[in-house]
Amino acid sequence: MGSRCSIRSLRPWHGVSCGAIAAAFWKNAALEQGIPLAQMRAFLEARCAEPGIPQTVAALFAEAESRTGRIVDQGPARVYACSDPELARLVVSDSKLRRLCRLAEDRLLVVPTGDDKSFREALRQLGYAAPPASTE
């Protein structure tokens, strides 16, 4: 048997083909669960009967490696809805506010949670105010 894997979720896969394991990992979004590609590949290589992993599985990993990390979660943010697109464009074009928010769609502003206080202050300086979020 290959080296022991520290990931408990992998234990049920003992005796299952490498191709089936790789497909299941992909379908179950192992990457989104934080399991690194290198660890998944090592796990499969240790359990394959033939040396190395099958070409189809290697191709799956190559594709995953080319796509991994191209979209990165930047953390929580607040979304503000402007009454109209013109106001949203005014806010994102302001010299202070454009560093603190991004336009999403035509009238939505996205503000990283850590910049919310500065955003609200700069918004007041522009002559606008946003009431607190509804808790309903």
Tab-separated table of N, CA and C in Angstrom:
chain	number	residue	atom	x	y	z
A	1	MET	N	0.849	-1.183	0.000
A	1	MET	CA	0.000	0.000	0.000
A	1	MET	C	0.883	1.229	0.000
A	2	GLY	N	0.475	2.300	-0.657
A	2	GLY	CA	1.252	3.529	-0.754
A	2	GLY	C	1.306	4.278	0.555
A	3	SER	N	1.917	5.446	0.495
A	3	SER	CA	2.033	6.258	1.701
A	3	SER	C	0.659	6.657	2.202
A	4	ARG	N	0.575	6.797	3.498
A	4	ARG	CA	-0.715	7.122	4.107
A	4	ARG	C	-1.068	8.572	3.814
A	5	CYS	N	-2.279	8.796	3.434
A	5	CYS	CA	-2.758	10.138	3.127
A	5	CYS	C	-3.389	10.735	4.369
A	6	SER	N	-3.142	12.009	4.597
A	6	SER	CA	-3.674	12.647	5.800
A	6	SER	C	-5.113	13.110	5.634
A	7	ILE	N	-5.654	12.964	4.475
A	7	ILE	CA	-7.001	13.458	4.223
A	7	ILE	C	-8.001	12.344	4.474
A	8	ARG	N	-8.805	12.487	5.492
A	8	ARG	CA	-9.772	11.444	5.857
A	8	ARG	C	-10.751	11.149	4.731
A	9	SER	N	-11.092	12.167	3.966
A	9	SER	CA	-12.076	11.959	2.907
A	9	SER	C	-11.562	11.037	1.805
A	10	LEU	N	-10.267	10.752	1.763
A	10	LEU	CA	-9.714	9.892	0.722
A	10	LEU	C	-9.759	8.415	1.092
A	11	ARG	N	-9.885	8.081	2.342
A	11	ARG	CA	-9.832	6.687	2.795
A	11	ARG	C	-10.832	5.764	2.099
A	12	PRO	N	-12.049	6.192	1.822
A	12	PRO	CA	-13.007	5.280	1.178
A	12	PRO	C	-12.610	4.872	-0.236
A	13	TRP	N	-11.575	5.466	-0.819
A	13	TRP	CA	-11.225	5.210	-2.206
A	13	TRP	C	-10.251	4.051	-2.377
A	14	HIS	N	-9.857	3.382	-1.324
A	14	HIS	CA	-8.925	2.257	-1.443
A	14	HIS	C	-9.528	1.190	-2.369
A	15	GLY	N	-8.763	0.771	-3.369
A	15	GLY	CA	-9.221	-0.272	-4.276
A	15	GLY	C	-10.008	0.222	-5.475
A	16	VAL	N	-10.277	1.500	-5.575
A	16	VAL	CA	-11.032	2.056	-6.702
A	16	VAL	C	-10.027	2.495	-7.769
A	17	SER	N	-10.374	2.385	-9.044
A	17	SER	CA	-9.448	2.729	-10.128
A	17	SER	C	-9.061	4.203	-10.083
A	18	CYS	N	-7.850	4.477	-10.577
A	18	CYS	CA	-7.348	5.855	-10.590
A	18	CYS	C	-8.260	6.787	-11.384
A	19	GLY	N	-8.735	6.316	-12.535
A	19	GLY	CA	-9.612	7.151	-13.355
A	19	GLY	C	-10.896	7.508	-12.635
A	20	ALA	N	-11.476	6.531	-11.950
A	20	ALA	CA	-12.721	6.781	-11.214
A	20	ALA	C	-12.490	7.746	-10.062
A	21	ILE	N	-11.353	7.591	-9.389
A	21	ILE	CA	-11.041	8.501	-8.280
A	21	ILE	C	-10.868	9.919	-8.799
A	22	ALA	N	-10.098	10.077	-9.883
A	22	ALA	CA	-9.852	11.413	-10.427
A	22	ALA	C	-11.150	12.088	-10.843
A	23	ALA	N	-12.018	11.340	-11.512
A	23	ALA	CA	-13.299	11.910	-11.930
A	23	ALA	C	-14.140	12.317	-10.730
A	24	ALA	N	-14.136	11.485	-9.704
A	24	ALA	CA	-14.915	11.805	-8.504
A	24	ALA	C	-14.360	13.032	-7.800
A	25	PHE	N	-13.032	13.128	-7.728
A	25	PHE	CA	-12.434	14.309	-7.109
A	25	PHE	C	-12.868	15.568	-7.841
A	26	TRP	N	-12.784	15.495	-9.158
A	26	TRP	CA	-13.138	16.671	-9.944
A	26	TRP	C	-14.602	17.041	-9.717
A	27	LYS	N	-15.486	16.038	-9.769
A	27	LYS	CA	-16.911	16.294	-9.578
A	27	LYS	C	-17.204	16.834	-8.190
A	28	ASN	N	-16.492	16.373	-7.197
A	28	ASN	CA	-16.743	16.806	-5.824
A	28	ASN	C	-15.959	18.052	-5.451
A	29	ALA	N	-15.298	18.658	-6.416
A	29	ALA	CA	-14.590	19.921	-6.222
A	29	ALA	C	-13.594	19.858	-5.070
A	30	ALA	N	-12.714	18.874	-5.130
A	30	ALA	CA	-11.697	18.727	-4.086
A	30	ALA	C	-10.842	19.982	-3.964
A	31	LEU	N	-10.580	20.628	-5.076
A	31	LEU	CA	-9.788	21.857	-5.021
A	31	LEU	C	-10.480	22.927	-4.192
A	32	GLU	N	-11.794	23.027	-4.322
A	32	GLU	CA	-12.537	24.017	-3.545
A	32	GLU	C	-12.546	23.674	-2.068
A	33	GLN	N	-12.299	22.415	-1.751
A	33	GLN	CA	-12.223	22.001	-0.354
A	33	GLN	C	-10.820	22.207	0.200
A	34	GLY	N	-9.900	22.698	-0.631
A	34	GLY	CA	-8.551	22.996	-0.172
A	34	GLY	C	-7.556	21.863	-0.317
A	35	ILE	N	-7.890	20.819	-1.060
A	35	ILE	CA	-6.947	19.721	-1.261
A	35	ILE	C	-6.043	20.095	-2.440
A	36	PRO	N	-4.739	20.253	-2.216
A	36	PRO	CA	-3.828	20.663	-3.291
A	36	PRO	C	-3.727	19.608	-4.399
A	37	LEU	N	-3.534	20.076	-5.627
A	37	LEU	CA	-3.391	19.169	-6.768
A	37	LEU	C	-2.235	18.198	-6.570
A	38	ALA	N	-1.113	18.674	-6.063
A	38	ALA	CA	0.052	17.806	-5.869
A	38	ALA	C	-0.275	16.665	-4.906
A	39	GLN	N	-1.051	16.953	-3.884
A	39	GLN	CA	-1.420	15.917	-2.917
A	39	GLN	C	-2.376	14.906	-3.557
A	40	MET	N	-3.313	15.396	-4.364
A	40	MET	CA	-4.230	14.479	-5.050
A	40	MET	C	-3.459	13.581	-6.016
A	41	ARG	N	-2.525	14.193	-6.760
A	41	ARG	CA	-1.744	13.420	-7.736
A	41	ARG	C	-0.896	12.358	-7.029
A	42	ALA	N	-0.232	12.734	-5.930
A	42	ALA	CA	0.597	11.782	-5.174
A	42	ALA	C	-0.252	10.640	-4.627
A	43	PHE	N	-1.436	10.972	-4.159
A	43	PHE	CA	-2.346	9.948	-3.642
A	43	PHE	C	-2.683	8.940	-4.735
A	44	LEU	N	-3.013	9.438	-5.913
A	44	LEU	CA	-3.371	8.548	-7.022
A	44	LEU	C	-2.179	7.716	-7.483
A	45	GLU	N	-1.009	8.362	-7.611
A	45	GLU	CA	0.178	7.639	-8.065
A	45	GLU	C	0.538	6.504	-7.111
A	46	ALA	N	0.343	6.720	-5.818
A	46	ALA	CA	0.672	5.697	-4.824
A	46	ALA	C	-0.282	4.507	-4.898
A	47	ARG	N	-1.443	4.698	-5.496
A	47	ARG	CA	-2.453	3.645	-5.504
A	47	ARG	C	-2.703	3.031	-6.881
A	48	CYS	N	-2.058	3.524	-7.902
A	48	CYS	CA	-2.237	2.962	-9.243
A	48	CYS	C	-1.434	1.673	-9.381
A	49	ALA	N	-2.023	0.680	-10.017
A	49	ALA	CA	-1.346	-0.604	-10.214
A	49	ALA	C	-0.177	-0.450	-11.184
A	50	GLU	N	-0.379	0.316	-12.245
A	50	GLU	CA	0.678	0.532	-13.223
A	50	GLU	C	1.547	1.708	-12.757
A	51	PRO	N	2.798	1.784	-13.237
A	51	PRO	CA	3.640	2.917	-12.841
A	51	PRO	C	3.069	4.222	-13.397
A	52	GLY	N	3.097	5.246	-12.594
A	52	GLY	CA	2.540	6.528	-13.001
A	52	GLY	C	1.026	6.486	-13.007
A	53	ILE	N	0.439	7.535	-13.490
A	53	ILE	CA	-1.021	7.597	-13.581
A	53	ILE	C	-1.407	7.501	-15.050
A	54	PRO	N	-2.591	7.000	-15.361
A	54	PRO	CA	-3.019	6.889	-16.762
A	54	PRO	C	-2.975	8.247	-17.473
A	55	GLN	N	-2.764	8.203	-18.771
A	55	GLN	CA	-2.656	9.426	-19.575
A	55	GLN	C	-3.900	10.308	-19.440
A	56	THR	N	-5.070	9.696	-19.394
A	56	THR	CA	-6.294	10.494	-19.267
A	56	THR	C	-6.326	11.242	-17.938
A	57	VAL	N	-5.821	10.604	-16.885
A	57	VAL	CA	-5.777	11.254	-15.574
A	57	VAL	C	-4.720	12.356	-15.587
A	58	ALA	N	-3.574	12.084	-16.228
A	58	ALA	CA	-2.526	13.103	-16.344
A	58	ALA	C	-3.055	14.323	-17.093
A	59	ALA	N	-3.852	14.078	-18.135
A	59	ALA	CA	-4.450	15.187	-18.887
A	59	ALA	C	-5.418	15.977	-18.012
A	60	LEU	N	-6.169	15.269	-17.174
A	60	LEU	CA	-7.082	15.941	-16.245
A	60	LEU	C	-6.307	16.853	-15.300
A	61	PHE	N	-5.189	16.347	-14.770
A	61	PHE	CA	-4.368	17.165	-13.876
A	61	PHE	C	-3.756	18.350	-14.613
A	62	ALA	N	-3.307	18.148	-15.845
A	62	ALA	CA	-2.725	19.244	-16.625
A	62	ALA	C	-3.751	20.351	-16.831
A	63	GLU	N	-4.978	19.948	-17.157
A	63	GLU	CA	-6.036	20.947	-17.334
A	63	GLU	C	-6.332	21.660	-16.020
A	64	ALA	N	-6.413	20.902	-14.939
A	64	ALA	CA	-6.697	21.501	-13.631
A	64	ALA	C	-5.592	22.472	-13.230
A	65	GLU	N	-4.331	22.093	-13.475
A	65	GLU	CA	-3.210	22.967	-13.135
A	65	GLU	C	-3.253	24.259	-13.936
A	66	SER	N	-3.697	24.180	-15.200
A	66	SER	CA	-3.767	25.389	-16.023
A	66	SER	C	-4.904	26.312	-15.592
A	67	ARG	N	-5.906	25.770	-14.904
A	67	ARG	CA	-7.060	26.566	-14.497
A	67	ARG	C	-7.018	26.993	-13.032
A	68	THR	N	-6.252	26.272	-12.222
A	68	THR	CA	-6.219	26.549	-10.792
A	68	THR	C	-5.537	27.882	-10.513
A	69	GLY	N	-6.141	28.659	-9.663
A	69	GLY	CA	-5.554	29.924	-9.245
A	69	GLY	C	-5.830	31.090	-10.170
A	70	ARG	N	-6.545	30.866	-11.246
A	70	ARG	CA	-6.840	31.960	-12.169
A	70	ARG	C	-7.985	32.823	-11.667
A	71	ILE	N	-8.791	32.280	-10.772
A	71	ILE	CA	-9.844	33.038	-10.105
A	71	ILE	C	-9.582	32.902	-8.619
A	72	VAL	N	-9.428	34.033	-7.951
A	72	VAL	CA	-9.038	34.024	-6.545
A	72	VAL	C	-10.071	34.752	-5.696
A	73	ASP	N	-10.493	34.121	-4.630
A	73	ASP	CA	-11.422	34.732	-3.675
A	73	ASP	C	-10.685	35.845	-2.946
A	74	GLN	N	-11.191	37.055	-3.047
A	74	GLN	CA	-10.559	38.202	-2.414
A	74	GLN	C	-11.168	38.535	-1.063
A	75	GLY	N	-12.061	37.709	-0.586
A	75	GLY	CA	-12.644	37.925	0.732
A	75	GLY	C	-13.998	38.602	0.657
A	76	PRO	N	-14.565	38.862	1.824
A	76	PRO	CA	-15.915	39.423	1.879
A	76	PRO	C	-15.973	40.876	1.413
A	77	ALA	N	-17.140	41.248	0.922
A	77	ALA	CA	-17.362	42.610	0.445
A	77	ALA	C	-18.823	42.986	0.668
A	78	ARG	N	-19.074	44.272	0.649
A	78	ARG	CA	-20.442	44.775	0.732
A	78	ARG	C	-20.853	45.219	-0.667
A	79	VAL	N	-22.119	45.069	-0.971
A	79	VAL	CA	-22.645	45.491	-2.265
A	79	VAL	C	-23.659	46.595	-2.016
A	80	TYR	N	-23.444	47.732	-2.658
A	80	TYR	CA	-24.349	48.877	-2.554
A	80	TYR	C	-25.073	49.034	-3.883
A	81	ALA	N	-26.374	49.236	-3.831
A	81	ALA	CA	-27.173	49.456	-5.034
A	81	ALA	C	-27.458	50.945	-5.161
A	82	CYS	N	-27.067	51.521	-6.288
A	82	CYS	CA	-27.355	52.929	-6.565
A	82	CYS	C	-28.730	53.017	-7.226
A	83	SER	N	-29.367	54.164	-7.101
A	83	SER	CA	-30.705	54.331	-7.666
A	83	SER	C	-30.701	54.293	-9.189
A	84	ASP	N	-29.566	54.649	-9.796
A	84	ASP	CA	-29.470	54.628	-11.254
A	84	ASP	C	-28.007	54.471	-11.680
A	85	PRO	N	-27.780	54.076	-12.926
A	85	PRO	CA	-26.416	53.864	-13.415
A	85	PRO	C	-25.549	55.125	-13.401
A	86	GLU	N	-26.163	56.281	-13.611
A	86	GLU	CA	-25.396	57.525	-13.627
A	86	GLU	C	-24.752	57.792	-12.270
A	87	LEU	N	-25.499	57.557	-11.194
A	87	LEU	CA	-24.947	57.752	-9.855
A	87	LEU	C	-23.804	56.765	-9.608
A	88	ALA	N	-23.976	55.540	-10.024
A	88	ALA	CA	-22.911	54.542	-9.849
A	88	ALA	C	-21.645	54.970	-10.584
A	89	ARG	N	-21.789	55.474	-11.815
A	89	ARG	CA	-20.622	55.938	-12.574
A	89	ARG	C	-19.982	57.154	-11.918
A	90	LEU	N	-20.801	58.042	-11.344
A	90	LEU	CA	-20.272	59.206	-10.626
A	90	LEU	C	-19.412	58.755	-9.447
A	91	VAL	N	-19.911	57.798	-8.683
A	91	VAL	CA	-19.184	57.312	-7.501
A	91	VAL	C	-17.857	56.673	-7.910
A	92	VAL	N	-17.866	55.789	-8.898
A	92	VAL	CA	-16.623	55.103	-9.272
A	92	VAL	C	-15.644	56.004	-10.012
A	93	SER	N	-16.095	57.164	-10.454
A	93	SER	CA	-15.171	58.090	-11.110
A	93	SER	C	-14.584	59.114	-10.138
A	94	ASP	N	-15.109	59.188	-8.911
A	94	ASP	CA	-14.574	60.105	-7.897
A	94	ASP	C	-13.151	59.681	-7.518
A	95	SER	N	-12.253	60.664	-7.371
A	95	SER	CA	-10.841	60.356	-7.111
A	95	SER	C	-10.612	59.563	-5.827
A	96	LYS	N	-11.396	59.790	-4.795
A	96	LYS	CA	-11.238	59.043	-3.538
A	96	LYS	C	-11.982	57.710	-3.585
A	97	LEU	N	-13.182	57.729	-4.116
A	97	LEU	CA	-14.028	56.534	-4.091
A	97	LEU	C	-13.578	55.443	-5.058
A	98	ARG	N	-12.963	55.808	-6.170
A	98	ARG	CA	-12.588	54.783	-7.158
A	98	ARG	C	-11.563	53.794	-6.621
A	99	ARG	N	-10.799	54.193	-5.584
A	99	ARG	CA	-9.850	53.269	-4.955
A	99	ARG	C	-10.535	52.320	-3.987
A	100	LEU	N	-11.766	52.651	-3.590
A	100	LEU	CA	-12.460	51.913	-2.540
A	100	LEU	C	-13.581	51.010	-3.041
A	101	CYS	N	-13.981	51.171	-4.297
A	101	CYS	CA	-15.106	50.376	-4.796
A	101	CYS	C	-14.921	50.025	-6.258
A	102	ARG	N	-15.704	49.061	-6.698
A	102	ARG	CA	-15.710	48.628	-8.095
A	102	ARG	C	-17.152	48.552	-8.570
A	103	LEU	N	-17.352	48.895	-9.826
A	103	LEU	CA	-18.677	48.820	-10.427
A	103	LEU	C	-18.973	47.374	-10.811
A	104	ALA	N	-20.156	46.916	-10.434
A	104	ALA	CA	-20.624	45.577	-10.812
A	104	ALA	C	-21.984	45.780	-11.468
A	105	GLU	N	-22.144	45.254	-12.648
A	105	GLU	CA	-23.339	45.519	-13.459
A	105	GLU	C	-23.412	47.022	-13.716
A	106	ASP	N	-24.594	47.579	-13.834
A	106	ASP	CA	-24.661	48.999	-14.175
A	106	ASP	C	-24.910	49.918	-12.986
A	107	ARG	N	-25.405	49.369	-11.884
A	107	ARG	CA	-25.694	50.251	-10.752
A	107	ARG	C	-25.273	49.695	-9.393
A	108	LEU	N	-24.499	48.624	-9.395
A	108	LEU	CA	-24.049	48.025	-8.141
A	108	LEU	C	-22.589	48.363	-7.877
A	109	LEU	N	-22.291	48.715	-6.633
A	109	LEU	CA	-20.929	49.012	-6.210
A	109	LEU	C	-20.477	47.933	-5.228
A	110	VAL	N	-19.285	47.408	-5.422
A	110	VAL	CA	-18.727	46.392	-4.537
A	110	VAL	C	-17.588	47.031	-3.751
A	111	VAL	N	-17.688	46.921	-2.420
A	111	VAL	CA	-16.706	47.530	-1.527
A	111	VAL	C	-16.141	46.444	-0.611
A	112	PRO	N	-14.815	46.202	-0.645
A	112	PRO	CA	-14.240	45.238	0.295
A	112	PRO	C	-14.600	45.622	1.729
A	113	THR	N	-14.922	44.635	2.548
A	113	THR	CA	-15.380	44.894	3.914
A	113	THR	C	-14.437	45.813	4.672
A	114	GLY	N	-13.148	45.647	4.518
A	114	GLY	CA	-12.174	46.478	5.226
A	114	GLY	C	-12.171	47.932	4.794
A	115	ASP	N	-12.734	48.241	3.634
A	115	ASP	CA	-12.767	49.614	3.125
A	115	ASP	C	-14.113	50.287	3.339
A	116	ASP	N	-15.038	49.621	3.995
A	116	ASP	CA	-16.401	50.132	4.131
A	116	ASP	C	-16.450	51.481	4.847
A	117	LYS	N	-15.737	51.620	5.945
A	117	LYS	CA	-15.761	52.876	6.707
A	117	LYS	C	-15.215	54.029	5.860
A	118	SER	N	-14.095	53.819	5.196
A	118	SER	CA	-13.515	54.849	4.330
A	118	SER	C	-14.438	55.159	3.160
A	119	PHE	N	-15.075	54.123	2.614
A	119	PHE	CA	-16.010	54.315	1.511
A	119	PHE	C	-17.157	55.219	1.945
A	120	ARG	N	-17.755	54.929	3.094
A	120	ARG	CA	-18.883	55.733	3.577
A	120	ARG	C	-18.463	57.184	3.838
A	121	GLU	N	-17.269	57.373	4.376
A	121	GLU	CA	-16.773	58.726	4.633
A	121	GLU	C	-16.585	59.494	3.327
A	122	ALA	N	-15.960	58.867	2.337
A	122	ALA	CA	-15.760	59.516	1.042
A	122	ALA	C	-17.094	59.753	0.342
A	123	LEU	N	-18.042	58.861	0.526
A	123	LEU	CA	-19.377	59.021	-0.048
A	123	LEU	C	-20.056	60.255	0.544
A	124	ARG	N	-19.916	60.441	1.860
A	124	ARG	CA	-20.482	61.641	2.509
A	124	ARG	C	-19.830	62.906	1.960
A	125	GLN	N	-18.522	62.869	1.731
A	125	GLN	CA	-17.822	64.036	1.182
A	125	GLN	C	-18.307	64.371	-0.223
A	126	LEU	N	-18.789	63.374	-0.928
A	126	LEU	CA	-19.350	63.592	-2.265
A	126	LEU	C	-20.785	64.107	-2.188
A	127	GLY	N	-21.384	64.053	-0.985
A	127	GLY	CA	-22.736	64.561	-0.795
A	127	GLY	C	-23.808	63.490	-0.728
A	128	TYR	N	-23.409	62.246	-0.579
A	128	TYR	CA	-24.360	61.140	-0.513
A	128	TYR	C	-24.146	60.349	0.775
A	129	ALA	N	-25.173	59.636	1.173
A	129	ALA	CA	-25.071	58.765	2.342
A	129	ALA	C	-25.816	57.470	2.051
A	130	ALA	N	-25.317	56.398	2.616
A	130	ALA	CA	-25.971	55.094	2.468
A	130	ALA	C	-26.467	54.668	3.839
A	131	PRO	N	-27.774	54.456	3.977
A	131	PRO	CA	-28.282	53.994	5.274
A	131	PRO	C	-27.730	52.605	5.585
A	132	PRO	N	-27.733	52.226	6.858
A	132	PRO	CA	-27.249	50.885	7.224
A	132	PRO	C	-28.058	49.807	6.504
A	133	ALA	N	-27.438	48.668	6.324
A	133	ALA	CA	-28.111	47.546	5.665
A	133	ALA	C	-29.316	47.110	6.475
A	134	SER	N	-30.349	46.701	5.780
A	134	SER	CA	-31.550	46.190	6.428
A	134	SER	C	-31.239	44.845	7.058
A	135	THR	N	-31.767	44.615	8.252
A	135	THR	CA	-31.549	43.336	8.933
A	135	THR	C	-32.737	42.400	8.764
A	136	GLU	N	-33.683	42.759	7.925
A	136	GLU	CA	-34.879	41.932	7.701
A	136	GLU	C	-34.576	40.727	6.879
